[in-house]
GROMACS .gro file of C-alpha atoms in nm:
model
  264
    1MET     CA    1   0.000   0.000   0.000
    2PRO     CA    2   0.148   0.344  -0.085
    3GLU     CA    3   0.267   0.553   0.207
    4TRP     CA    4   0.048   0.850   0.114
    5MET     CA    5  -0.261   0.635   0.172
    6LEU     CA    6  -0.147   0.563   0.529
    7LYS     CA    7  -0.108   0.929   0.620
    8LYS     CA    8  -0.392   1.109   0.790
    9ASP     CA    9  -0.547   1.388   0.585
   10ASN     CA   10  -0.598   1.701   0.791
   11TYR     CA   11  -0.727   1.916   0.509
   12LEU     CA   12  -0.979   2.172   0.625
   13PRO     CA   13  -1.147   2.363   0.341
   14PRO     CA   14  -1.179   2.738   0.400
   15LYS     CA   15  -1.522   2.851   0.506
   16ASP     CA   16  -1.736   3.028   0.252
   17LYS     CA   17  -2.071   3.200   0.263
   18ASP     CA   18  -2.347   3.017   0.079
   19GLY     CA   19  -2.602   3.293   0.111
   20PHE     CA   20  -2.628   3.331  -0.264
   21ILE     CA   21  -2.720   2.964  -0.308
   22GLN     CA   22  -2.965   2.977  -0.020
   23LYS     CA   23  -3.136   3.285  -0.164
   24ASN     CA   24  -3.176   3.112  -0.501
   25ILE     CA   25  -3.326   2.806  -0.333
   26ILE     CA   26  -3.576   3.020  -0.140
   27SER     CA   27  -3.669   3.217  -0.452
   28ILE     CA   28  -3.730   2.902  -0.655
   29LEU     CA   29  -3.934   2.746  -0.373
   30GLU     CA   30  -4.150   3.060  -0.356
   31ILE     CA   31  -4.222   3.037  -0.729
   32ILE     CA   32  -4.314   2.670  -0.707
   33SER     CA   33  -4.526   2.717  -0.395
   34ARG     CA   34  -4.728   2.995  -0.558
   35ILE     CA   35  -4.815   2.774  -0.854
   36LYS     CA   36  -4.843   2.444  -0.668
   37MET     CA   37  -5.095   2.570  -0.415
   38ASP     CA   38  -5.263   2.304  -0.208
   39LYS     CA   39  -5.610   2.198  -0.303
   40ASN     CA   40  -5.743   2.338   0.023
   41ASN     CA   41  -5.599   2.681  -0.055
   42ARG     CA   42  -5.782   2.697  -0.386
   43ILE     CA   43  -6.112   2.569  -0.264
   44ASN     CA   44  -6.413   2.744  -0.415
   45LYS     CA   45  -6.526   2.899  -0.090
   46PHE     CA   46  -6.779   3.127  -0.259
   47ASN     CA   47  -6.935   2.830  -0.444
   48ILE     CA   48  -6.937   3.032  -0.766
   49ASN     CA   49  -6.819   2.890  -1.097
   50ALA     CA   50  -6.519   3.037  -1.276
   51VAL     CA   51  -6.719   3.195  -1.561
   52THR     CA   52  -6.935   3.396  -1.322
   53LYS     CA   53  -6.636   3.506  -1.114
   54LEU     CA   54  -6.444   3.608  -1.426
   55ILE     CA   55  -6.737   3.814  -1.555
   56ALA     CA   56  -6.803   3.976  -1.217
   57ILE     CA   57  -6.443   4.070  -1.145
   58PHE     CA   58  -6.379   4.197  -1.498
   59VAL     CA   59  -6.690   4.417  -1.493
   60MET     CA   60  -6.611   4.556  -1.148
   61ILE     CA   61  -6.251   4.638  -1.242
   62VAL     CA   62  -6.363   4.811  -1.563
   63PHE     CA   63  -6.624   5.030  -1.391
   64VAL     CA   64  -6.386   5.122  -1.109
   65ALA     CA   65  -6.129   5.223  -1.370
   66LEU     CA   66  -6.386   5.433  -1.559
   67THR     CA   67  -6.533   5.619  -1.263
   68LYS     CA   68  -6.437   5.978  -1.184
   69LYS     CA   69  -6.621   5.987  -0.853
   70PHE     CA   70  -6.419   5.933  -0.540
   71THR     CA   71  -6.730   5.817  -0.351
   72PHE     CA   72  -6.778   5.523  -0.586
   73VAL     CA   73  -6.412   5.426  -0.543
   74ILE     CA   74  -6.457   5.426  -0.165
   75ILE     CA   75  -6.768   5.206  -0.194
   76SER     CA   76  -6.578   4.966  -0.420
   77ASN     CA   77  -6.294   4.932  -0.170
   78VAL     CA   78  -6.544   4.870   0.112
   79VAL     CA   79  -6.684   4.583  -0.096
   80LEU     CA   80  -6.327   4.464  -0.145
   81LEU     CA   81  -6.265   4.458   0.230
   82VAL     CA   82  -6.577   4.245   0.280
   83LEU     CA   83  -6.462   3.995   0.017
   84ILE     CA   84  -6.110   3.978   0.160
   85ASN     CA   85  -6.247   3.897   0.506
   86LEU     CA   86  -6.421   3.591   0.358
   87LEU     CA   87  -6.090   3.440   0.244
   88SER     CA   88  -5.890   3.181   0.433
   89THR     CA   89  -5.592   3.290   0.643
   90ASP     CA   90  -5.330   3.183   0.387
   91ASN     CA   91  -5.510   3.346   0.097
   92LEU     CA   92  -5.567   3.658   0.305
   93LYS     CA   93  -5.194   3.690   0.378
   94TYR     CA   94  -5.106   3.632   0.013
   95VAL     CA   95  -5.353   3.893  -0.117
   96LEU     CA   96  -5.252   4.155   0.141
   97LYS     CA   97  -4.881   4.097   0.078
   98THR     CA   98  -4.925   4.136  -0.298
   99VAL     CA   99  -5.151   4.439  -0.271
  100LEU     CA  100  -4.914   4.607  -0.025
  101GLY     CA  101  -4.622   4.569  -0.265
  102ILE     CA  102  -4.823   4.700  -0.559
  103GLY     CA  103  -4.953   4.990  -0.349
  104ILE     CA  104  -4.604   5.096  -0.242
  105PHE     CA  105  -4.474   5.075  -0.600
  106THR     CA  106  -4.771   5.278  -0.731
  107THR     CA  107  -4.721   5.543  -0.463
  108ILE     CA  108  -4.355   5.584  -0.557
  109ILE     CA  109  -4.447   5.617  -0.925
  110LEU     CA  110  -4.714   5.880  -0.853
  111LEU     CA  111  -4.509   6.096  -0.615
  112PRO     CA  112  -4.364   6.315  -0.896
  113SER     CA  113  -4.718   6.423  -0.988
  114LEU     CA  114  -4.723   6.629  -0.668
  115LEU     CA  115  -4.472   6.864  -0.829
  116PHE     CA  116  -4.712   6.932  -1.116
  117GLY     CA  117  -5.015   7.000  -0.899
  118TYR     CA  118  -5.201   6.672  -0.949
  119GLY     CA  119  -5.180   6.556  -0.590
  120ASN     CA  120  -5.559   6.535  -0.552
  121ASN     CA  121  -5.577   6.240  -0.793
  122ILE     CA  122  -5.303   6.032  -0.629
  123LEU     CA  123  -5.528   5.875  -0.368
  124MET     CA  124  -5.799   5.789  -0.622
  125ILE     CA  125  -5.553   5.628  -0.862
  126LEU     CA  126  -5.390   5.438  -0.576
  127LEU     CA  127  -5.724   5.301  -0.456
  128LYS     CA  128  -5.816   5.198  -0.810
  129VAL     CA  129  -5.489   5.011  -0.855
  130VAL     CA  130  -5.524   4.841  -0.516
  131PHE     CA  131  -5.882   4.738  -0.597
  132SER     CA  132  -5.788   4.592  -0.936
  133ALA     CA  133  -5.486   4.404  -0.800
  134ALA     CA  134  -5.677   4.265  -0.503
  135MET     CA  135  -5.971   4.145  -0.714
  136ALA     CA  136  -5.735   3.972  -0.960
  137ASN     CA  137  -5.556   3.799  -0.671
  138ILE     CA  138  -5.886   3.692  -0.515
  139LEU     CA  139  -5.979   3.530  -0.846
  140ALA     CA  140  -5.641   3.355  -0.861
  141CYS     CA  141  -5.660   3.232  -0.500
  142THR     CA  142  -6.014   3.095  -0.518
  143THR     CA  143  -6.006   2.940  -0.865
  144LYS     CA  144  -5.805   2.651  -1.000
  145TRP     CA  145  -5.598   2.710  -1.310
  146GLN     CA  146  -5.787   2.442  -1.503
  147GLU     CA  147  -6.116   2.614  -1.427
  148LEU     CA  148  -5.977   2.949  -1.542
  149VAL     CA  149  -5.865   2.794  -1.869
  150ARG     CA  150  -6.212   2.648  -1.920
  151ALA     CA  151  -6.369   2.982  -1.834
  152VAL     CA  152  -6.151   3.167  -2.084
  153LYS     CA  153  -6.241   2.907  -2.346
  154ALA     CA  154  -6.610   2.975  -2.279
  155PHE     CA  155  -6.557   3.335  -2.396
  156HIS     CA  156  -6.427   3.207  -2.732
  157ILE     CA  157  -6.073   3.330  -2.676
  158PRO     CA  158  -5.839   3.198  -2.951
  159ASP     CA  159  -5.710   2.850  -2.876
  160MET     CA  160  -5.350   2.949  -2.945
  161PHE     CA  161  -5.365   3.214  -2.670
  162ILE     CA  162  -5.505   2.959  -2.422
  163PHE     CA  163  -5.246   2.703  -2.529
  164VAL     CA  164  -4.957   2.943  -2.463
  165LEU     CA  165  -5.090   3.030  -2.117
  166ASP     CA  166  -5.151   2.670  -2.021
  167ILE     CA  167  -4.813   2.542  -2.137
  168THR     CA  168  -4.630   2.837  -1.980
  169ILE     CA  169  -4.771   2.766  -1.633
  170LYS     CA  170  -4.696   2.395  -1.658
  171TYR     CA  171  -4.339   2.442  -1.776
  172ILE     CA  172  -4.264   2.706  -1.515
  173VAL     CA  173  -4.321   2.433  -1.257
  174ILE     CA  174  -4.116   2.174  -1.448
  175LEU     CA  175  -3.820   2.407  -1.507
  176SER     CA  176  -3.837   2.534  -1.149
  177ASP     CA  177  -3.812   2.178  -1.017
  178LEU     CA  178  -3.516   2.115  -1.245
  179SER     CA  179  -3.337   2.435  -1.144
  180LEU     CA  180  -3.403   2.361  -0.776
  181ASN     CA  181  -3.237   2.020  -0.808
  182MET     CA  182  -2.941   2.179  -0.984
  183VAL     CA  183  -2.897   2.441  -0.713
  184TYR     CA  184  -2.917   2.169  -0.445
  185ALA     CA  185  -2.650   1.971  -0.632
  186LEU     CA  186  -2.432   2.281  -0.652
  187LYS     CA  187  -2.468   2.336  -0.279
  188ILE     CA  188  -2.379   1.975  -0.194
  189LYS     CA  189  -2.076   1.965  -0.425
  190SER     CA  190  -1.938   2.302  -0.322
  191VAL     CA  191  -1.626   2.253  -0.111
  192GLY     CA  192  -1.415   2.539   0.016
  193ARG     CA  193  -1.436   2.895  -0.105
  194ASN     CA  194  -1.583   2.967  -0.445
  195LYS     CA  195  -1.474   3.307  -0.576
  196SER     CA  196  -1.673   3.280  -0.898
  197LYS     CA  197  -2.028   3.225  -0.780
  198ASN     CA  198  -2.167   3.413  -1.078
  199THR     CA  199  -2.003   3.162  -1.310
  200ALA     CA  200  -2.182   2.875  -1.137
  201LEU     CA  201  -2.515   3.055  -1.167
  202THR     CA  202  -2.450   3.125  -1.534
  203GLY     CA  203  -2.388   2.755  -1.590
  204ILE     CA  204  -2.724   2.673  -1.434
  205LEU     CA  205  -2.900   2.927  -1.656
  206GLY     CA  206  -2.728   2.787  -1.965
  207THR     CA  207  -2.828   2.434  -1.876
  208MET     CA  208  -3.185   2.549  -1.815
  209PHE     CA  209  -3.197   2.706  -2.162
  210ILE     CA  210  -3.075   2.385  -2.324
  211LYS     CA  211  -3.321   2.171  -2.126
  212SER     CA  212  -3.613   2.402  -2.211
  213LYS     CA  213  -3.524   2.371  -2.580
  214GLU     CA  214  -3.514   1.992  -2.550
  215PHE     CA  215  -3.846   1.988  -2.365
  216SER     CA  216  -4.009   2.202  -2.634
  217GLU     CA  217  -3.886   1.972  -2.912
  218ASP     CA  218  -4.002   1.661  -2.726
  219MET     CA  219  -4.342   1.816  -2.657
  220TYR     CA  220  -4.382   1.917  -3.022
  221SER     CA  221  -4.300   1.565  -3.137
  222ALA     CA  222  -4.536   1.408  -2.883
  223MET     CA  223  -4.822   1.641  -2.978
  224GLU     CA  224  -4.760   1.583  -3.348
  225CYS     CA  225  -4.774   1.205  -3.298
  226ARG     CA  226  -5.103   1.237  -3.111
  227GLY     CA  227  -5.258   1.450  -3.384
  228PHE     CA  228  -5.301   1.762  -3.173
  229ASP     CA  229  -5.429   2.044  -3.393
  230GLY     CA  230  -5.419   2.322  -3.132
  231SER     CA  231  -5.790   2.318  -3.044
  232TYR     CA  232  -5.912   2.304  -2.682
  233ASN     CA  233  -6.236   2.122  -2.612
  234ILE     CA  234  -6.435   2.166  -2.292
  235CYS     CA  235  -6.564   1.829  -2.174
  236GLU     CA  236  -6.751   1.962  -1.871
  237LYS     CA  237  -6.987   2.257  -1.900
  238PHE     CA  238  -7.035   2.512  -1.625
  239LYS     CA  239  -7.360   2.495  -1.430
  240PHE     CA  240  -7.518   2.808  -1.290
  241ARG     CA  241  -7.642   2.773  -0.934
  242LEU     CA  242  -7.811   3.005  -0.688
  243MET     CA  243  -7.483   3.168  -0.582
  244ASP     CA  244  -7.401   3.244  -0.944
  245TYR     CA  245  -7.729   3.428  -0.996
  246MET     CA  246  -7.678   3.614  -0.668
  247CYS     CA  247  -7.331   3.717  -0.782
  248LEU     CA  248  -7.463   3.845  -1.115
  249PHE     CA  249  -7.739   4.032  -0.932
  250PHE     CA  250  -7.477   4.195  -0.711
  251VAL     CA  251  -7.282   4.299  -1.021
  252ILE     CA  252  -7.595   4.462  -1.166
  253ILE     CA  253  -7.641   4.656  -0.841
  254PHE     CA  254  -7.275   4.756  -0.861
  255ILE     CA  255  -7.327   4.891  -1.214
  256LEU     CA  256  -7.640   5.083  -1.109
  257ILE     CA  257  -7.447   5.244  -0.824
  258TYR     CA  258  -7.182   5.350  -1.074
  259PHE     CA  259  -7.435   5.522  -1.301
  260TYR     CA  260  -7.603   5.684  -1.001
  261PHE     CA  261  -7.282   5.849  -0.879
  262ASP     CA  262  -7.168   5.921  -1.235
  263ARG     CA  263  -7.469   6.147  -1.287
  264LEU     CA  264  -7.396   6.353  -0.975
   0.00000   0.00000   0.00000
């Protein structure tokens, strides 16, 4: 046996900070967790089908955007607070966190308007943006992605547009899982101090690009073999129940309130 194999190895690798790897892992996990929400988190608590919710939220956002009356904006945000209180705790935290970030960003963007004498409109614009963002997030939190795709198909949106949205969401999850495994492998294999962390991250991005290209080619071949012509067919039709009619009735009342304050 060689003598060097009998000697004790006292090598101690220099310590290095792995904060950059840890941050990437947390970021990827956040992306996956937002898309892979548990079934309980996306439960249809309002018992309203996706078509009705999509119509109601779209109409409410449009009329709030069109109004010039501050009173109607206040009423709309009061309705928003009532709807938010009906959400589960997890969905409530998610909606409030998202709306808070959008509100802060909007406020920063609108601050220069104070210099030009348009400060009176800042609060109204801010409330409109918060209302629109919150309603969109409520729709996302209480509706499954498959139901949203079916609802969009019911409005005769082009199939190619629906196909791009559907495939994008699915492959975000697949590529995120792949990148997460690669970052974990990088963390496990990292020994000692790495002075070129950016190079390692660039390698991961390059590999992700190559894998996404391979996935797209494999998917195209598989869909071509199965005779997919790009058309989406809805197997299950939406059924309107009592809550759906109540929701539509509420939307009509909302529109009437808009026209009432618009005349004043």
